[in-house]
Amino acid sequence: MTATIIDGKAIAAEIRAEIKAEVEQLKAKYGKVPGLATVLVGSNPASQTYVRMKGRACEEVGIYSVKPTLPDDATQEQVEGLVRELNEDPNIHGILVQLPLPSHLNEEAVLSAISVEKDVDGFHPVNIGRLAMKGREPLFVPCTPYGVMVLLERAGVKLEGCRAVVLGRSNIVGLPVSFLLLHANATVTICHSRTKDLPSVTREADVLVAAVGRPEMVRGDWVKPGAVVIDVGVNRVDDPSRKSGYRLVGDVAFDEVKEVASAITPVPGGVGPMTIAMLLQNTLRAFKYTLPDEG
Ligand code: NAP
Ligand code: L37
């Protein structure tokens, strides 16, 4: 069996088109557009790329965006000061602080400084706390986990009662995606670097979400025939034949796993574009919270 490819790039493009139409409508009605600030601290090359892509996506759909940057040695006060200024800015409806922050900074304090109503990344303690609890609604769902859920939905995957295995327990992907799968009534197993005999656990999965940051770690014989595999990993591996000197691979050995799974996301073109589409979605939502009849 060769798996169906879940085309995140195409689904993300559809979502962006929907957002663009709604932004135009709201602009005509209220004379205002949503605004997003992406805060980048330091010079991590992957973060620079993602922030640039987020700015370009805003432009495409008519969302106003600013991309304030601070140097690698920025102080805690500078970062929190910038966040507080953005909290007060009426043209900015969403604030995203690109992670990881340089290690001398206190991430929790920075994320707590973001106004809950502008927390389009969903990592403010109140939002992530509400996400974790049954029956509580966060104002915003974190973009990557949200994108994973939309891909599963659009691929027609029924989560109720299924066995879901999540590889990775990070704050930005593994943990929140596990909560979302649980709320969708999957039976969820979370694996991490201390998990014993990983392949025997992943082989039980009807839905496997890989978010470990290890190039092509998940092999064909780690996957149950017919399982749905979502590859969140975006890893740069050296490739001298490319102009950039690297190519992107996921956490899943795509060529092997596609022969076993019933559906799979590619890298690039899977979860990555969805992360950005969901950020735009959340920014539109934040804007609508501020409008009299739309929130
Ligand atoms: P992270 O913070 O480094 O977390 C990695 C997780 O994987 C940790 O829980 C770690 O376990 C676990 N892990 C690492 N090596 C393992 C191993 N050999 N066996 C089992 N578990 C292992 O990474 P992240 O931020 O979640 O990102 C994961 C991947 O997703 C990366 O490739 C990243 O680039 C990508 N990503 C993609 C998007 C997107 O939009 N597509 C967004 C964010 C991240 P411990 O907890 O025990 O250390
Ligand atoms: N929301 N996302 C949010 N907050 C953060 O703090 N770090 C982080 C985060 N991560 C993030 O934005 N990751 C990400 C990863 C990949 C893409 C976008 C965002 C993406 O679009 N990847 C493309 C390929 C990009 C490239 O050519 O380098 C893909 O198709 O996978």
mmCIF file of C-alpha atoms and ligand atoms in Angstrom:
data_model
loop_
_atom_site.group_PDB
_atom_site.id
_atom_site.type_symbol
_atom_site.label_atom_id
_atom_site.label_comp_id
_atom_site.label_asym_id
_atom_site.label_seq_id
_atom_site.Cartn_x
_atom_site.Cartn_y
_atom_site.Cartn_z
ATOM 1 C CA MET A 1 0.000 0.000 0.000
ATOM 2 C CA THR A 2 1.215 3.504 -0.773
ATOM 3 C CA ALA A 3 -0.067 6.177 1.565
ATOM 4 C CA THR A 4 -2.195 9.153 0.603
ATOM 5 C CA ILE A 5 -0.097 12.286 0.887
ATOM 6 C CA ILE A 6 -1.760 14.881 3.124
ATOM 7 C CA ASP A 7 -0.946 18.082 1.253
ATOM 8 C CA GLY A 8 -0.374 20.673 3.986
ATOM 9 C CA LYS A 9 0.842 23.209 1.474
ATOM 10 C CA ALA A 10 -2.414 23.087 -0.497
ATOM 11 C CA ILE A 11 -4.640 23.035 2.599
ATOM 12 C CA ALA A 12 -2.725 25.993 4.051
ATOM 13 C CA ALA A 13 -3.189 27.902 0.778
ATOM 14 C CA GLU A 14 -6.966 27.314 0.940
ATOM 15 C CA ILE A 15 -7.065 28.560 4.516
ATOM 16 C CA ARG A 16 -5.051 31.659 3.602
ATOM 17 C CA ALA A 17 -7.488 32.406 0.775
ATOM 18 C CA GLU A 18 -10.414 32.165 3.225
ATOM 19 C CA ILE A 19 -8.617 34.465 5.654
ATOM 20 C CA LYS A 20 -7.812 36.954 2.903
ATOM 21 C CA ALA A 21 -11.480 37.175 1.888
ATOM 22 C CA GLU A 22 -12.581 37.713 5.489
ATOM 23 C CA VAL A 23 -9.910 40.357 6.107
ATOM 24 C CA GLU A 24 -11.151 42.255 3.026
ATOM 25 C CA GLN A 25 -14.741 42.057 4.230
ATOM 26 C CA LEU A 26 -13.882 43.307 7.705
ATOM 27 C CA LYS A 27 -11.735 46.079 6.265
ATOM 28 C CA ALA A 28 -14.680 47.252 4.154
ATOM 29 C CA LYS A 29 -17.005 47.157 7.157
ATOM 30 C CA TYR A 30 -14.746 48.617 9.894
ATOM 31 C CA GLY A 31 -11.964 50.412 8.007
ATOM 32 C CA LYS A 32 -9.347 48.445 9.970
ATOM 33 C CA VAL A 33 -7.201 45.362 9.420
ATOM 34 C CA PRO A 34 -5.690 42.816 11.832
ATOM 35 C CA GLY A 35 -2.123 43.496 12.974
ATOM 36 C CA LEU A 36 0.566 41.012 14.044
ATOM 37 C CA ALA A 37 3.921 41.624 15.749
ATOM 38 C CA THR A 38 6.528 38.876 15.569
ATOM 39 C CA VAL A 39 9.284 39.475 18.099
ATOM 40 C CA LEU A 40 12.656 37.944 17.259
ATOM 41 C CA VAL A 41 15.441 37.992 19.832
ATOM 42 C CA GLY A 42 18.889 37.007 18.570
ATOM 43 C CA SER A 43 20.094 35.534 15.303
ATOM 44 C CA ASN A 44 19.006 31.887 15.172
ATOM 45 C CA PRO A 45 18.926 31.249 11.384
ATOM 46 C CA ALA A 46 15.853 28.966 11.444
ATOM 47 C CA SER A 47 13.953 31.510 13.570
ATOM 48 C CA GLN A 48 14.938 34.294 11.158
ATOM 49 C CA THR A 49 13.547 32.246 8.264
ATOM 50 C CA TYR A 50 10.264 31.489 10.046
ATOM 51 C CA VAL A 51 9.725 35.111 11.116
ATOM 52 C CA ARG A 52 10.347 36.266 7.549
ATOM 53 C CA MET A 53 7.867 33.685 6.227
ATOM 54 C CA LYS A 54 5.258 34.776 8.783
ATOM 55 C CA GLY A 55 5.649 38.420 7.684
ATOM 56 C CA ARG A 56 5.268 37.462 4.031
ATOM 57 C CA ALA A 57 2.156 35.411 4.768
ATOM 58 C CA CYS A 58 0.608 38.407 6.556
ATOM 59 C CA GLU A 59 1.271 40.565 3.527
ATOM 60 C CA GLU A 60 -0.377 38.013 1.226
ATOM 61 C CA VAL A 61 -3.666 38.022 3.188
ATOM 62 C CA GLY A 62 -3.789 41.740 4.011
ATOM 63 C CA ILE A 63 -2.730 41.518 7.666
ATOM 64 C CA TYR A 64 -0.554 44.425 8.843
ATOM 65 C CA SER A 65 2.671 43.185 10.416
ATOM 66 C CA VAL A 66 5.730 44.458 12.230
ATOM 67 C CA LYS A 67 8.848 42.435 12.983
ATOM 68 C CA PRO A 68 10.718 44.067 15.857
ATOM 69 C CA THR A 69 14.085 42.444 16.551
ATOM 70 C CA LEU A 70 16.411 42.586 19.548
ATOM 71 C CA PRO A 71 20.071 41.510 19.687
ATOM 72 C CA ASP A 72 21.352 38.221 21.153
ATOM 73 C CA ASP A 73 22.395 40.007 24.340
ATOM 74 C CA ALA A 74 19.070 41.783 24.932
ATOM 75 C CA THR A 75 18.118 42.045 28.592
ATOM 76 C CA GLN A 76 14.992 40.626 30.209
ATOM 77 C CA GLU A 77 13.784 44.214 30.762
ATOM 78 C CA GLN A 78 14.235 45.096 27.090
ATOM 79 C CA VAL A 79 12.271 42.084 25.882
ATOM 80 C CA GLU A 80 9.461 42.542 28.402
ATOM 81 C CA GLY A 81 9.457 46.292 27.696
ATOM 82 C CA LEU A 82 8.972 45.633 23.987
ATOM 83 C CA VAL A 83 6.145 43.189 24.707
ATOM 84 C CA ARG A 84 4.418 45.747 26.954
ATOM 85 C CA GLU A 85 4.661 48.438 24.264
ATOM 86 C CA LEU A 86 3.040 46.049 21.795
ATOM 87 C CA ASN A 87 0.328 45.228 24.358
ATOM 88 C CA GLU A 88 -0.585 48.937 24.324
ATOM 89 C CA ASP A 89 -0.465 49.357 20.537
ATOM 90 C CA PRO A 90 -4.035 49.525 19.144
ATOM 91 C CA ASN A 91 -2.885 48.529 15.644
ATOM 92 C CA ILE A 92 -1.409 45.264 16.937
ATOM 93 C CA HIS A 93 -3.894 42.494 17.755
ATOM 94 C CA GLY A 94 -1.512 39.564 17.964
ATOM 95 C CA ILE A 95 1.962 39.199 19.497
ATOM 96 C CA LEU A 96 4.230 36.223 18.834
ATOM 97 C CA VAL A 97 7.603 35.857 20.510
ATOM 98 C CA GLN A 98 9.586 33.441 18.363
ATOM 99 C CA LEU A 99 11.044 30.599 20.442
ATOM 100 C CA PRO A 100 13.591 29.523 21.495
ATOM 101 C CA LEU A 101 14.802 32.674 23.258
ATOM 102 C CA PRO A 102 18.526 33.052 24.023
ATOM 103 C CA SER A 103 19.220 30.939 27.112
ATOM 104 C CA HIS A 104 19.912 33.851 29.518
ATOM 105 C CA LEU A 105 16.299 35.039 29.184
ATOM 106 C CA ASN A 106 13.387 33.880 31.315
ATOM 107 C CA GLU A 107 10.922 32.529 28.762
ATOM 108 C CA GLU A 108 8.061 32.088 31.211
ATOM 109 C CA ALA A 109 8.259 35.718 32.316
ATOM 110 C CA VAL A 110 8.323 36.950 28.703
ATOM 111 C CA LEU A 111 5.331 34.824 27.705
ATOM 112 C CA SER A 112 3.432 35.937 30.837
ATOM 113 C CA ALA A 113 3.974 39.572 29.860
ATOM 114 C CA ILE A 114 1.978 39.132 26.626
ATOM 115 C CA SER A 115 -1.596 40.295 27.001
ATOM 116 C CA VAL A 116 -3.824 37.172 27.030
ATOM 117 C CA GLU A 117 -6.066 38.697 24.335
ATOM 118 C CA LYS A 118 -3.065 39.150 22.018
ATOM 119 C CA ASP A 119 -1.436 35.772 22.709
ATOM 120 C CA VAL A 120 -1.801 34.338 19.183
ATOM 121 C CA ASP A 121 0.840 31.683 19.874
ATOM 122 C CA GLY A 122 -1.271 30.394 22.794
ATOM 123 C CA PHE A 123 1.661 30.025 25.218
ATOM 124 C CA HIS A 124 0.571 32.503 27.895
ATOM 125 C CA PRO A 125 0.095 30.468 31.105
ATOM 126 C CA VAL A 126 -3.650 31.224 31.125
ATOM 127 C CA ASN A 127 -4.142 30.007 27.553
ATOM 128 C CA ILE A 128 -2.008 26.891 27.874
ATOM 129 C CA GLY A 129 -3.621 26.167 31.270
ATOM 130 C CA ARG A 130 -7.086 26.359 29.751
ATOM 131 C CA LEU A 131 -5.968 24.152 26.860
ATOM 132 C CA ALA A 132 -4.801 21.516 29.326
ATOM 133 C CA MET A 133 -8.070 21.322 31.256
ATOM 134 C CA LYS A 134 -11.239 19.579 30.246
ATOM 135 C CA GLY A 135 -14.121 21.848 29.258
ATOM 136 C CA ARG A 136 -12.107 25.102 29.353
ATOM 137 C CA GLU A 137 -11.562 27.080 26.191
ATOM 138 C CA PRO A 138 -8.266 28.872 25.563
ATOM 139 C CA LEU A 139 -8.559 32.133 23.609
ATOM 140 C CA PHE A 140 -5.945 30.735 21.200
ATOM 141 C CA VAL A 141 -4.682 27.237 20.404
ATOM 142 C CA PRO A 142 -0.892 27.052 19.704
ATOM 143 C CA CYS A 143 -0.283 27.232 15.951
ATOM 144 C CA THR A 144 1.597 23.998 15.225
ATOM 145 C CA PRO A 145 -0.662 21.717 17.308
ATOM 146 C CA TYR A 146 -3.697 23.512 15.852
ATOM 147 C CA GLY A 147 -2.323 22.888 12.352
ATOM 148 C CA VAL A 148 -1.861 19.177 13.113
ATOM 149 C CA MET A 149 -5.506 18.911 14.213
ATOM 150 C CA VAL A 150 -6.802 20.729 11.123
ATOM 151 C CA LEU A 151 -4.764 18.401 8.872
ATOM 152 C CA LEU A 152 -6.244 15.349 10.613
ATOM 153 C CA GLU A 153 -9.725 16.811 10.265
ATOM 154 C CA ARG A 154 -9.317 17.697 6.594
ATOM 155 C CA ALA A 155 -7.873 14.233 5.908
ATOM 156 C CA GLY A 156 -11.086 12.781 7.370
ATOM 157 C CA VAL A 157 -9.329 10.955 10.219
ATOM 158 C CA LYS A 158 -11.712 9.831 12.973
ATOM 159 C CA LEU A 159 -9.949 10.325 16.302
ATOM 160 C CA GLU A 160 -12.636 9.105 18.666
ATOM 161 C CA GLY A 161 -11.471 5.916 20.383
ATOM 162 C CA CYS A 162 -8.298 5.603 18.328
ATOM 163 C CA ARG A 163 -4.821 4.995 19.722
ATOM 164 C CA ALA A 164 -2.694 8.113 19.214
ATOM 165 C CA VAL A 165 1.023 8.123 19.957
ATOM 166 C CA VAL A 166 2.893 11.421 20.199
ATOM 167 C CA LEU A 167 6.679 11.343 19.945
ATOM 168 C CA GLY A 168 7.991 14.327 21.911
ATOM 169 C CA ARG A 169 6.704 16.294 24.913
ATOM 170 C CA SER A 170 7.912 19.820 24.205
ATOM 171 C CA ASN A 171 5.913 22.815 25.388
ATOM 172 C CA ILE A 172 5.402 24.053 21.840
ATOM 173 C CA VAL A 173 4.415 20.837 20.071
ATOM 174 C CA GLY A 174 4.322 17.455 21.839
ATOM 175 C CA LEU A 175 2.510 18.429 25.007
ATOM 176 C CA PRO A 176 -0.206 20.671 23.531
ATOM 177 C CA VAL A 177 -0.897 18.314 20.612
ATOM 178 C CA SER A 178 -1.327 15.494 23.151
ATOM 179 C CA PHE A 179 -3.967 17.530 24.998
ATOM 180 C CA LEU A 180 -5.825 18.275 21.775
ATOM 181 C CA LEU A 181 -5.839 14.600 20.759
ATOM 182 C CA LEU A 182 -7.079 13.672 24.232
ATOM 183 C CA HIS A 183 -9.891 16.246 24.033
ATOM 184 C CA ALA A 184 -10.806 14.708 20.653
ATOM 185 C CA ASN A 185 -11.311 11.406 22.550
ATOM 186 C CA ALA A 186 -8.215 9.577 21.312
ATOM 187 C CA THR A 187 -6.334 7.367 23.779
ATOM 188 C CA VAL A 188 -2.998 9.137 23.925
ATOM 189 C CA THR A 189 0.493 7.854 24.693
ATOM 190 C CA ILE A 190 3.305 10.410 24.968
ATOM 191 C CA CYS A 191 6.881 9.250 24.299
ATOM 192 C CA HIS A 192 10.147 11.036 25.019
ATOM 193 C CA SER A 193 13.872 10.476 25.304
ATOM 194 C CA ARG A 194 13.519 8.110 28.296
ATOM 195 C CA THR A 195 10.835 5.922 26.713
ATOM 196 C CA LYS A 196 11.956 2.294 26.505
ATOM 197 C CA ASP A 197 11.553 0.366 23.243
ATOM 198 C CA LEU A 198 10.039 3.217 21.253
ATOM 199 C CA PRO A 199 9.221 1.124 18.129
ATOM 200 C CA SER A 200 7.000 -1.231 20.135
ATOM 201 C CA VAL A 201 4.989 1.782 21.367
ATOM 202 C CA THR A 202 4.730 3.554 18.007
ATOM 203 C CA ARG A 203 3.584 0.302 16.356
ATOM 204 C CA GLU A 204 0.404 0.478 18.442
ATOM 205 C CA ALA A 205 -0.572 3.860 16.969
ATOM 206 C CA ASP A 206 -3.529 4.406 14.665
ATOM 207 C CA VAL A 207 -2.373 8.030 14.564
ATOM 208 C CA LEU A 208 1.324 8.795 15.032
ATOM 209 C CA VAL A 209 2.545 12.366 15.532
ATOM 210 C CA ALA A 210 6.334 12.760 15.394
ATOM 211 C CA ALA A 211 7.866 15.891 16.964
ATOM 212 C CA VAL A 212 11.330 14.953 18.189
ATOM 213 C CA GLY A 213 13.717 16.919 16.002
ATOM 214 C CA ARG A 214 15.649 13.777 14.970
ATOM 215 C CA PRO A 215 16.041 13.430 11.189
ATOM 216 C CA GLU A 216 14.170 10.388 9.826
ATOM 217 C CA MET A 217 14.079 8.604 13.183
ATOM 218 C CA VAL A 218 10.744 6.884 12.572
ATOM 219 C CA ARG A 219 11.367 3.931 10.261
ATOM 220 C CA GLY A 220 8.975 1.794 8.237
ATOM 221 C CA ASP A 221 8.894 -1.005 10.794
ATOM 222 C CA TRP A 222 7.927 1.455 13.590
ATOM 223 C CA VAL A 223 4.525 1.982 11.996
ATOM 224 C CA LYS A 224 1.389 -0.146 12.049
ATOM 225 C CA PRO A 225 0.074 -0.865 8.538
ATOM 226 C CA GLY A 226 -2.688 1.628 7.758
ATOM 227 C CA ALA A 227 -1.717 4.168 10.426
ATOM 228 C CA VAL A 228 -1.933 7.932 9.795
ATOM 229 C CA VAL A 229 1.452 9.611 10.278
ATOM 230 C CA ILE A 230 1.886 13.338 10.928
ATOM 231 C CA ASP A 231 5.501 14.471 10.688
ATOM 232 C CA VAL A 232 6.081 17.728 12.552
ATOM 233 C CA GLY A 233 9.879 17.567 12.324
ATOM 234 C CA VAL A 234 11.644 20.165 10.184
ATOM 235 C CA ASN A 235 15.345 19.328 10.274
ATOM 236 C CA ARG A 236 18.175 20.764 8.223
ATOM 237 C CA VAL A 237 20.649 18.103 7.119
ATOM 238 C CA ASP A 238 23.857 18.832 5.227
ATOM 239 C CA ASP A 239 23.553 18.472 1.469
ATOM 240 C CA PRO A 240 26.502 19.819 -0.527
ATOM 241 C CA SER A 241 24.555 19.310 -3.787
ATOM 242 C CA ARG A 242 22.169 22.131 -2.793
ATOM 243 C CA LYS A 243 22.970 25.798 -3.151
ATOM 244 C CA SER A 244 21.928 26.373 0.462
ATOM 245 C CA GLY A 245 24.203 23.516 1.608
ATOM 246 C CA TYR A 246 21.299 21.746 3.339
ATOM 247 C CA ARG A 247 17.955 20.099 2.713
ATOM 248 C CA LEU A 248 14.930 19.676 4.942
ATOM 249 C CA VAL A 249 13.847 16.300 6.273
ATOM 250 C CA GLY A 250 11.217 15.328 8.804
ATOM 251 C CA ASP A 251 11.395 13.104 11.860
ATOM 252 C CA VAL A 252 9.967 10.308 9.704
ATOM 253 C CA ALA A 253 11.793 8.274 7.031
ATOM 254 C CA PHE A 254 9.207 9.284 4.438
ATOM 255 C CA ASP A 255 10.076 6.822 1.642
ATOM 256 C CA GLU A 256 9.861 3.821 3.964
ATOM 257 C CA VAL A 257 6.861 4.916 5.990
ATOM 258 C CA LYS A 258 4.734 5.884 2.991
ATOM 259 C CA GLU A 259 4.725 2.197 2.007
ATOM 260 C CA VAL A 260 3.168 1.227 5.351
ATOM 261 C CA ALA A 261 0.931 4.109 6.419
ATOM 262 C CA SER A 262 -2.505 4.910 4.976
ATOM 263 C CA ALA A 263 -1.803 8.658 5.012
ATOM 264 C CA ILE A 264 1.287 10.772 5.707
ATOM 265 C CA THR A 265 2.394 14.408 5.699
ATOM 266 C CA PRO A 266 5.525 15.332 3.703
ATOM 267 C CA VAL A 267 8.391 17.602 4.775
ATOM 268 C CA PRO A 268 8.522 20.241 3.457
ATOM 269 C CA GLY A 269 4.904 20.937 2.559
ATOM 270 C CA GLY A 270 3.158 19.310 5.517
ATOM 271 C CA VAL A 271 2.766 20.777 8.982
ATOM 272 C CA GLY A 272 5.100 23.775 8.375
ATOM 273 C CA PRO A 273 2.794 25.773 6.093
ATOM 274 C CA MET A 274 -0.135 24.933 8.408
ATOM 275 C CA THR A 275 1.684 26.491 11.374
ATOM 276 C CA ILE A 276 1.773 29.783 9.519
ATOM 277 C CA ALA A 277 -1.832 29.525 8.296
ATOM 278 C CA MET A 278 -3.023 28.938 11.856
ATOM 279 C CA LEU A 279 -1.039 31.944 13.052
ATOM 280 C CA LEU A 280 -2.926 34.077 10.535
ATOM 281 C CA GLN A 281 -6.183 32.470 11.689
ATOM 282 C CA ASN A 282 -5.384 33.291 15.323
ATOM 283 C CA THR A 283 -4.466 36.876 14.416
ATOM 284 C CA LEU A 284 -7.787 37.284 12.625
ATOM 285 C CA ARG A 285 -9.523 35.867 15.688
ATOM 286 C CA ALA A 286 -7.680 38.328 17.977
ATOM 287 C CA PHE A 287 -8.774 41.194 15.718
ATOM 288 C CA LYS A 288 -12.385 40.031 15.783
ATOM 289 C CA TYR A 289 -12.361 39.962 19.606
ATOM 290 C CA THR A 290 -11.823 43.753 19.429
ATOM 291 C CA LEU A 291 -14.716 44.428 17.016
ATOM 292 C CA PRO A 292 -18.189 45.197 18.366
ATOM 293 C CA ASP A 293 -20.184 42.517 16.498
ATOM 294 C CA GLU A 294 -17.583 39.967 15.550
ATOM 295 C CA GLY A 295 -15.909 38.630 18.735
HETATM 296 P P1 NAP B 1 12.298 19.901 21.353
HETATM 297 O O1 NAP B 1 11.841 21.008 22.219
HETATM 298 O O2 NAP B 1 13.737 19.646 21.136
HETATM 299 O O3 NAP B 1 11.625 18.568 21.924
HETATM 300 C C1 NAP B 1 11.933 17.320 21.398
HETATM 301 C C2 NAP B 1 11.165 16.234 22.139
HETATM 302 O O4 NAP B 1 11.532 14.989 21.565
HETATM 303 C C3 NAP B 1 11.513 16.135 23.613
HETATM 304 O O5 NAP B 1 10.345 15.841 24.348
HETATM 305 C C4 NAP B 1 12.522 14.995 23.688
HETATM 306 O O6 NAP B 1 12.443 14.248 24.881
HETATM 307 C C5 NAP B 1 12.047 14.114 22.549
HETATM 308 N N1 NAP B 1 13.169 13.362 21.981
HETATM 309 C C6 NAP B 1 14.337 13.853 21.495
HETATM 310 N N2 NAP B 1 15.118 12.846 21.058
HETATM 311 C C7 NAP B 1 14.420 11.703 21.254
HETATM 312 C C8 NAP B 1 14.696 10.337 21.020
HETATM 313 N N3 NAP B 1 15.842 9.938 20.474
HETATM 314 N N4 NAP B 1 13.755 9.434 21.361
HETATM 315 C C9 NAP B 1 12.592 9.826 21.910
HETATM 316 N N5 NAP B 1 12.275 11.117 22.154
HETATM 317 C C10 NAP B 1 13.184 12.023 21.838
HETATM 318 O O7 NAP B 1 11.663 20.027 19.905
HETATM 319 P P2 NAP B 1 10.300 20.712 19.359
HETATM 320 O O8 NAP B 1 10.388 22.177 19.489
HETATM 321 O O9 NAP B 1 9.125 19.996 19.915
HETATM 322 O O10 NAP B 1 10.435 20.363 17.808
HETATM 323 C C11 NAP B 1 10.442 19.038 17.332
HETATM 324 C C12 NAP B 1 10.603 19.059 15.826
HETATM 325 O O11 NAP B 1 9.501 19.742 15.257
HETATM 326 C C13 NAP B 1 11.840 19.784 15.316
HETATM 327 O O12 NAP B 1 12.287 19.142 14.133
HETATM 328 C C14 NAP B 1 11.310 21.170 14.982
HETATM 329 O O13 NAP B 1 12.078 21.812 13.976
HETATM 330 C C15 NAP B 1 9.960 20.837 14.468
HETATM 331 N N6 NAP B 1 8.980 21.923 14.570
HETATM 332 C C16 NAP B 1 8.218 22.118 13.477
HETATM 333 C C17 NAP B 1 7.248 23.072 13.484
HETATM 334 C C18 NAP B 1 6.387 23.217 12.297
HETATM 335 O O14 NAP B 1 5.680 24.184 12.163
HETATM 336 N N7 NAP B 1 6.366 22.247 11.405
HETATM 337 C C19 NAP B 1 7.039 23.869 14.621
HETATM 338 C C20 NAP B 1 7.839 23.641 15.739
HETATM 339 C C21 NAP B 1 8.804 22.648 15.694
HETATM 340 P P3 NAP B 1 12.808 14.865 26.338
HETATM 341 O O15 NAP B 1 11.599 15.688 26.706
HETATM 342 O O16 NAP B 1 12.958 13.668 27.183
HETATM 343 O O17 NAP B 1 14.040 15.672 26.162
HETATM 344 N N1 L37 B 2 4.167 29.497 16.523
HETATM 345 N N2 L37 B 2 6.070 28.448 15.865
HETATM 346 C C1 L37 B 2 5.473 29.226 16.732
HETATM 347 N N3 L37 B 2 6.081 29.739 17.778
HETATM 348 C C2 L37 B 2 7.366 29.437 17.976
HETATM 349 O O1 L37 B 2 7.966 29.968 19.017
HETATM 350 N N4 L37 B 2 9.371 28.317 17.282
HETATM 351 C C3 L37 B 2 8.061 28.624 17.104
HETATM 352 C C4 L37 B 2 7.355 28.150 16.037
HETATM 353 N N5 L37 B 2 7.946 27.373 15.109
HETATM 354 C C5 L37 B 2 7.803 27.610 13.793
HETATM 355 O O2 L37 B 2 7.338 28.650 13.377
HETATM 356 N N6 L37 B 2 8.181 26.605 13.002
HETATM 357 C C6 L37 B 2 8.009 26.536 11.643
HETATM 358 C C7 L37 B 2 8.630 25.490 11.028
HETATM 359 C C8 L37 B 2 8.508 25.320 9.662
HETATM 360 C C9 L37 B 2 7.742 26.194 8.917
HETATM 361 C C10 L37 B 2 7.120 27.245 9.522
HETATM 362 C C11 L37 B 2 7.249 27.408 10.886
HETATM 363 C C12 L37 B 2 7.583 26.014 7.452
HETATM 364 O O3 L37 B 2 6.787 26.679 6.810
HETATM 365 N N7 L37 B 2 8.352 25.105 6.850
HETATM 366 C C13 L37 B 2 8.283 24.834 5.439
HETATM 367 C C14 L37 B 2 9.677 24.917 4.832
HETATM 368 C C15 L37 B 2 10.383 26.168 5.196
HETATM 369 C C16 L37 B 2 11.768 26.298 4.627
HETATM 370 O O4 L37 B 2 11.892 26.227 3.399
HETATM 371 O O5 L37 B 2 12.715 26.457 5.434
HETATM 372 C C17 L37 B 2 7.701 23.453 5.228
HETATM 373 O O6 L37 B 2 7.169 23.207 4.160
HETATM 374 O O7 L37 B 2 7.786 22.633 6.166
#
